Amino acid sequence: MSSPPREQRPITLLKLAEKRALGEPIVMVTAYDHPSAAIVDDAGVDVVLVGDSAANNVLGYRDTVPITMDELLMLARAVRRGLKTPLMVGDLPFGTYEASDEQAIATAHRFVKEAGCDAVKLEGGGQMAQRARAIIEAGTPVMGHVGLTPQTATALGGYRAQGRTAERAKQVLEDALALQDAGCFAIVFEAIPNELTDLIMEHMEIPVIGIGAGPSTDGQVLVYHDLLGINDAFKPKFVKRYAELRQPMVDAVTAYAEDVRTRGFPGPEHAYGVAPEEMERLKEMLAAKRARA
Ligand code: KIV
């Protein structure tokens, strides 16, 4: 299958707003390293999130809470080097933005200055809408994130759909509106019932990107490892797998191991050559050295 036609010019915030206005769905995906960035760039996605989900997808943590800014910055720099067109968003890790506006601004600036991110994302409404406002006023565009916010999943009762009672649904609506009022250029809705998404969408004037929030959002986001089936340990209901790459990867490494153990690899086609007269000269040089010794 060949790559889809490429949008050659870099995706801007204005372009995302235009897509929303035209009803053109926005495609967002995570990436955490250079090869995955180059692949999603070739696939022509609109937005790439260097998500804190790198914690469990590439760094082996149990959840997103432990990942540090330094760990995420290193990954973000690798992603930057692999991207040409998509808008790149850095995900503020837990504990790097909640304490004060000053802390939030400083962390956002690190993503922009040290990794070349175009924007940052933060989780939650309430006080976090104020953090978003402060970051935006200090010059960095912000994407919000409401519904299931994995960094505070424990407080939300675990990794489960949000907004399933009238009170909780009202809270999700209020969070989304607060982030919109704060000046966010887009918002992620994660794991909320379709009916609630439909209702909130009536109030939204900025692009909404859904993950487990139904079809009525302006775009969708999936985690790279989930959509490719690289990480098959856990599959949330909202994930659609477009490939099952883990087993073919295991099979390929197993075949390599078998080849090495049976001396089936390397073969003649993997070998470098050298002119016979050069080998002859080497042998003469070594013989002469031995004779002198
Ligand atoms: O870190 C992440 O992967 C995310 C997406 C689920 C939006 O925040």
JSON list of N, CA, C and O and ligand atoms in Angstrom, two decimals, residues 28 30 32 49-54 57 64 91 121 123 143 145 148 150-151 188 190 209 211 221-224 238, ligand 1:
[
{"chain": "A", "resi": 28, "resn": "MET", "atom": "N", "xyz": [-4.48, 12.54, 14.77]},
{"chain": "A", "resi": 28, "resn": "MET", "atom": "CA", "xyz": [-3.39, 12.72, 15.75]},
{"chain": "A", "resi": 28, "resn": "MET", "atom": "C", "xyz": [-2.94, 11.34, 16.21]},
{"chain": "A", "resi": 28, "resn": "MET", "atom": "O", "xyz": [-3.73, 10.40, 16.31]},
{"chain": "A", "resi": 30, "resn": "THR", "atom": "N", "xyz": [0.44, 9.31, 18.71]},
{"chain": "A", "resi": 30, "resn": "THR", "atom": "CA", "xyz": [1.63, 9.55, 19.52]},
{"chain": "A", "resi": 30, "resn": "THR", "atom": "C", "xyz": [2.86, 9.03, 18.77]},
{"chain": "A", "resi": 30, "resn": "THR", "atom": "O", "xyz": [2.76, 8.18, 17.89]},
{"chain": "A", "resi": 32, "resn": "TYR", "atom": "N", "xyz": [7.29, 8.41, 19.95]},
{"chain": "A", "resi": 32, "resn": "TYR", "atom": "CA", "xyz": [8.22, 8.57, 21.08]},
{"chain": "A", "resi": 32, "resn": "TYR", "atom": "C", "xyz": [9.68, 8.47, 20.68]},
{"chain": "A", "resi": 32, "resn": "TYR", "atom": "O", "xyz": [10.56, 8.50, 21.55]},
{"chain": "A", "resi": 49, "resn": "LEU", "atom": "N", "xyz": [1.74, 13.70, 19.07]},
{"chain": "A", "resi": 49, "resn": "LEU", "atom": "CA", "xyz": [1.88, 13.95, 20.51]},
{"chain": "A", "resi": 49, "resn": "LEU", "atom": "C", "xyz": [3.03, 13.10, 21.05]},
{"chain": "A", "resi": 49, "resn": "LEU", "atom": "O", "xyz": [3.01, 11.87, 20.90]},
{"chain": "A", "resi": 50, "resn": "VAL", "atom": "N", "xyz": [4.00, 13.78, 21.66]},
{"chain": "A", "resi": 50, "resn": "VAL", "atom": "CA", "xyz": [5.01, 13.04, 22.41]},
{"chain": "A", "resi": 50, "resn": "VAL", "atom": "C", "xyz": [4.38, 12.85, 23.79]},
{"chain": "A", "resi": 50, "resn": "VAL", "atom": "O", "xyz": [4.53, 13.68, 24.69]},
{"chain": "A", "resi": 51, "resn": "GLY", "atom": "N", "xyz": [3.60, 11.79, 23.90]},
{"chain": "A", "resi": 51, "resn": "GLY", "atom": "CA", "xyz": [2.75, 11.60, 25.07]},
{"chain": "A", "resi": 51, "resn": "GLY", "atom": "C", "xyz": [3.52, 11.09, 26.27]},
{"chain": "A", "resi": 51, "resn": "GLY", "atom": "O", "xyz": [4.53, 10.39, 26.13]},
{"chain": "A", "resi": 52, "resn": "ASP", "atom": "N", "xyz": [2.99, 11.42, 27.46]},
{"chain": "A", "resi": 52, "resn": "ASP", "atom": "CA", "xyz": [3.59, 10.84, 28.66]},
{"chain": "A", "resi": 52, "resn": "ASP", "atom": "C", "xyz": [3.30, 9.34, 28.71]},
{"chain": "A", "resi": 52, "resn": "ASP", "atom": "O", "xyz": [3.86, 8.60, 29.52]},
{"chain": "A", "resi": 53, "resn": "SER", "atom": "N", "xyz": [2.45, 8.86, 27.78]},
{"chain": "A", "resi": 53, "resn": "SER", "atom": "CA", "xyz": [2.23, 7.41, 27.65]},
{"chain": "A", "resi": 53, "resn": "SER", "atom": "C", "xyz": [3.50, 6.71, 27.17]},
{"chain": "A", "resi": 53, "resn": "SER", "atom": "O", "xyz": [3.54, 5.47, 27.14]},
{"chain": "A", "resi": 54, "resn": "ALA", "atom": "N", "xyz": [4.53, 7.47, 26.83]},
{"chain": "A", "resi": 54, "resn": "ALA", "atom": "CA", "xyz": [5.87, 6.88, 26.62]},
{"chain": "A", "resi": 54, "resn": "ALA", "atom": "C", "xyz": [6.27, 6.10, 27.87]},
{"chain": "A", "resi": 54, "resn": "ALA", "atom": "O", "xyz": [7.01, 5.12, 27.78]},
{"chain": "A", "resi": 57, "resn": "ASN", "atom": "N", "xyz": [4.63, 2.77, 27.38]},
{"chain": "A", "resi": 57, "resn": "ASN", "atom": "CA", "xyz": [4.82, 2.17, 26.06]},
{"chain": "A", "resi": 57, "resn": "ASN", "atom": "C", "xyz": [6.28, 1.95, 25.67]},
{"chain": "A", "resi": 57, "resn": "ASN", "atom": "O", "xyz": [6.57, 1.04, 24.91]},
{"chain": "A", "resi": 64, "resn": "THR", "atom": "N", "xyz": [1.66, 6.35, 33.72]},
{"chain": "A", "resi": 64, "resn": "THR", "atom": "CA", "xyz": [2.33, 7.57, 33.22]},
{"chain": "A", "resi": 64, "resn": "THR", "atom": "C", "xyz": [2.92, 8.43, 34.33]},
{"chain": "A", "resi": 64, "resn": "THR", "atom": "O", "xyz": [3.65, 9.39, 34.04]},
{"chain": "A", "resi": 91, "resn": "ASP", "atom": "N", "xyz": [3.81, 16.52, 25.94]},
{"chain": "A", "resi": 91, "resn": "ASP", "atom": "CA", "xyz": [2.86, 16.27, 27.02]},
{"chain": "A", "resi": 91, "resn": "ASP", "atom": "C", "xyz": [3.52, 16.59, 28.37]},
{"chain": "A", "resi": 91, "resn": "ASP", "atom": "O", "xyz": [4.52, 15.95, 28.73]},
{"chain": "A", "resi": 121, "resn": "LYS", "atom": "N", "xyz": [0.67, 19.90, 25.95]},
{"chain": "A", "resi": 121, "resn": "LYS", "atom": "CA", "xyz": [-0.64, 19.42, 26.41]},
{"chain": "A", "resi": 121, "resn": "LYS", "atom": "C", "xyz": [-0.59, 19.26, 27.92]},
{"chain": "A", "resi": 121, "resn": "LYS", "atom": "O", "xyz": [0.46, 18.87, 28.47]},
{"chain": "A", "resi": 123, "resn": "GLU", "atom": "N", "xyz": [-3.19, 17.95, 31.44]},
{"chain": "A", "resi": 123, "resn": "GLU", "atom": "CA", "xyz": [-4.40, 17.20, 31.81]},
{"chain": "A", "resi": 123, "resn": "GLU", "atom": "C", "xyz": [-5.21, 17.93, 32.87]},
{"chain": "A", "resi": 123, "resn": "GLU", "atom": "O", "xyz": [-4.63, 18.47, 33.83]},
{"chain": "A", "resi": 143, "resn": "MET", "atom": "N", "xyz": [-2.80, 22.49, 24.43]},
{"chain": "A", "resi": 143, "resn": "MET", "atom": "CA", "xyz": [-3.91, 21.56, 24.16]},
{"chain": "A", "resi": 143, "resn": "MET", "atom": "C", "xyz": [-4.38, 21.06, 25.53]},
{"chain": "A", "resi": 143, "resn": "MET", "atom": "O", "xyz": [-3.55, 20.65, 26.35]},
{"chain": "A", "resi": 145, "resn": "HIS", "atom": "N", "xyz": [-6.96, 18.50, 28.03]},
{"chain": "A", "resi": 145, "resn": "HIS", "atom": "CA", "xyz": [-7.25, 17.05, 28.05]},
{"chain": "A", "resi": 145, "resn": "HIS", "atom": "C", "xyz": [-8.23, 16.82, 29.20]},
{"chain": "A", "resi": 145, "resn": "HIS", "atom": "O", "xyz": [-7.88, 17.05, 30.36]},
{"chain": "A", "resi": 148, "resn": "LEU", "atom": "N", "xyz": [-11.12, 11.04, 31.08]},
{"chain": "A", "resi": 148, "resn": "LEU", "atom": "CA", "xyz": [-10.14, 10.20, 31.76]},
{"chain": "A", "resi": 148, "resn": "LEU", "atom": "C", "xyz": [-8.77, 10.86, 31.60]},
{"chain": "A", "resi": 148, "resn": "LEU", "atom": "O", "xyz": [-8.26, 10.98, 30.48]},
{"chain": "A", "resi": 150, "resn": "PRO", "atom": "N", "xyz": [-5.15, 10.18, 32.68]},
{"chain": "A", "resi": 150, "resn": "PRO", "atom": "CA", "xyz": [-4.40, 9.08, 33.31]},
{"chain": "A", "resi": 150, "resn": "PRO", "atom": "C", "xyz": [-3.49, 9.52, 34.46]},
{"chain": "A", "resi": 150, "resn": "PRO", "atom": "O", "xyz": [-3.28, 8.74, 35.39]},
{"chain": "A", "resi": 151, "resn": "GLN", "atom": "N", "xyz": [-2.96, 10.74, 34.44]},
{"chain": "A", "resi": 151, "resn": "GLN", "atom": "CA", "xyz": [-2.06, 11.15, 35.52]},
{"chain": "A", "resi": 151, "resn": "GLN", "atom": "C", "xyz": [-2.77, 11.16, 36.87]},
{"chain": "A", "resi": 151, "resn": "GLN", "atom": "O", "xyz": [-2.14, 11.00, 37.91]},
{"chain": "A", "resi": 188, "resn": "VAL", "atom": "N", "xyz": [-8.29, 17.35, 24.07]},
{"chain": "A", "resi": 188, "resn": "VAL", "atom": "CA", "xyz": [-8.51, 15.91, 23.96]},
{"chain": "A", "resi": 188, "resn": "VAL", "atom": "C", "xyz": [-9.65, 15.52, 24.90]},
{"chain": "A", "resi": 188, "resn": "VAL", "atom": "O", "xyz": [-9.65, 15.92, 26.07]},
{"chain": "A", "resi": 190, "resn": "GLU", "atom": "N", "xyz": [-11.07, 12.16, 26.51]},
{"chain": "A", "resi": 190, "resn": "GLU", "atom": "CA", "xyz": [-10.70, 10.74, 26.62]},
{"chain": "A", "resi": 190, "resn": "GLU", "atom": "C", "xyz": [-11.75, 9.96, 27.42]},
{"chain": "A", "resi": 190, "resn": "GLU", "atom": "O", "xyz": [-12.10, 10.35, 28.56]},
{"chain": "A", "resi": 209, "resn": "ILE", "atom": "N", "xyz": [-10.25, 16.58, 19.91]},
{"chain": "A", "resi": 209, "resn": "ILE", "atom": "CA", "xyz": [-9.68, 15.32, 19.43]},
{"chain": "A", "resi": 209, "resn": "ILE", "atom": "C", "xyz": [-10.10, 14.23, 20.41]},
{"chain": "A", "resi": 209, "resn": "ILE", "atom": "O", "xyz": [-9.82, 14.34, 21.60]},
{"chain": "A", "resi": 211, "resn": "ILE", "atom": "N", "xyz": [-10.48, 10.28, 22.03]},
{"chain": "A", "resi": 211, "resn": "ILE", "atom": "CA", "xyz": [-9.92, 8.93, 22.18]},
{"chain": "A", "resi": 211, "resn": "ILE", "atom": "C", "xyz": [-10.91, 8.21, 23.11]},
{"chain": "A", "resi": 211, "resn": "ILE", "atom": "O", "xyz": [-11.02, 8.54, 24.30]},
{"chain": "A", "resi": 221, "resn": "VAL", "atom": "N", "xyz": [-7.34, 10.50, 18.18]},
{"chain": "A", "resi": 221, "resn": "VAL", "atom": "CA", "xyz": [-5.95, 10.21, 18.52]},
{"chain": "A", "resi": 221, "resn": "VAL", "atom": "C", "xyz": [-5.86, 8.76, 19.01]},
{"chain": "A", "resi": 221, "resn": "VAL", "atom": "O", "xyz": [-6.77, 8.28, 19.69]},
{"chain": "A", "resi": 222, "resn": "LEU", "atom": "N", "xyz": [-4.80, 8.08, 18.62]},
{"chain": "A", "resi": 222, "resn": "LEU", "atom": "CA", "xyz": [-4.49, 6.76, 19.17]},
{"chain": "A", "resi": 222, "resn": "LEU", "atom": "C", "xyz": [-3.01, 6.71, 19.52]},
{"chain": "A", "resi": 222, "resn": "LEU", "atom": "O", "xyz": [-2.20, 7.45, 18.94]},
{"chain": "A", "resi": 223, "resn": "VAL", "atom": "N", "xyz": [-2.69, 5.83, 20.44]},
{"chain": "A", "resi": 223, "resn": "VAL", "atom": "CA", "xyz": [-1.30, 5.59, 20.81]},
{"chain": "A", "resi": 223, "resn": "VAL", "atom": "C", "xyz": [-0.67, 4.69, 19.74]},
{"chain": "A", "resi": 223, "resn": "VAL", "atom": "O", "xyz": [-1.25, 3.67, 19.34]},
{"chain": "A", "resi": 224, "resn": "TYR", "atom": "N", "xyz": [0.50, 5.11, 19.26]},
{"chain": "A", "resi": 224, "resn": "TYR", "atom": "CA", "xyz": [1.22, 4.40, 18.18]},
{"chain": "A", "resi": 224, "resn": "TYR", "atom": "C", "xyz": [1.33, 2.90, 18.45]},
{"chain": "A", "resi": 224, "resn": "TYR", "atom": "O", "xyz": [1.00, 2.08, 17.59]},
{"chain": "A", "resi": 238, "resn": "PHE", "atom": "N", "xyz": [-11.40, 1.36, 23.56]},
{"chain": "A", "resi": 238, "resn": "PHE", "atom": "CA", "xyz": [-11.44, 2.34, 22.47]},
{"chain": "A", "resi": 238, "resn": "PHE", "atom": "C", "xyz": [-10.33, 2.16, 21.43]},
{"chain": "A", "resi": 238, "resn": "PHE", "atom": "O", "xyz": [-10.26, 2.90, 20.45]},
{"chain": "B", "resi": 1, "resn": "KIV", "atom": "O1", "xyz": [-0.05, 10.43, 26.52]},
{"chain": "B", "resi": 1, "resn": "KIV", "atom": "C1", "xyz": [-0.94, 10.07, 25.71]},
{"chain": "B", "resi": 1, "resn": "KIV", "atom": "O2", "xyz": [-0.79, 9.11, 24.95]},
{"chain": "B", "resi": 1, "resn": "KIV", "atom": "C2", "xyz": [-2.18, 10.84, 25.68]},
{"chain": "B", "resi": 1, "resn": "KIV", "atom": "C3", "xyz": [-3.20, 10.47, 24.65]},
{"chain": "B", "resi": 1, "resn": "KIV", "atom": "C4", "xyz": [-4.02, 9.34, 25.16]},
{"chain": "B", "resi": 1, "resn": "KIV", "atom": "C5", "xyz": [-4.04, 11.61, 24.26]},
{"chain": "B", "resi": 1, "resn": "KIV", "atom": "O3", "xyz": [-2.34, 11.73, 26.45]}
]
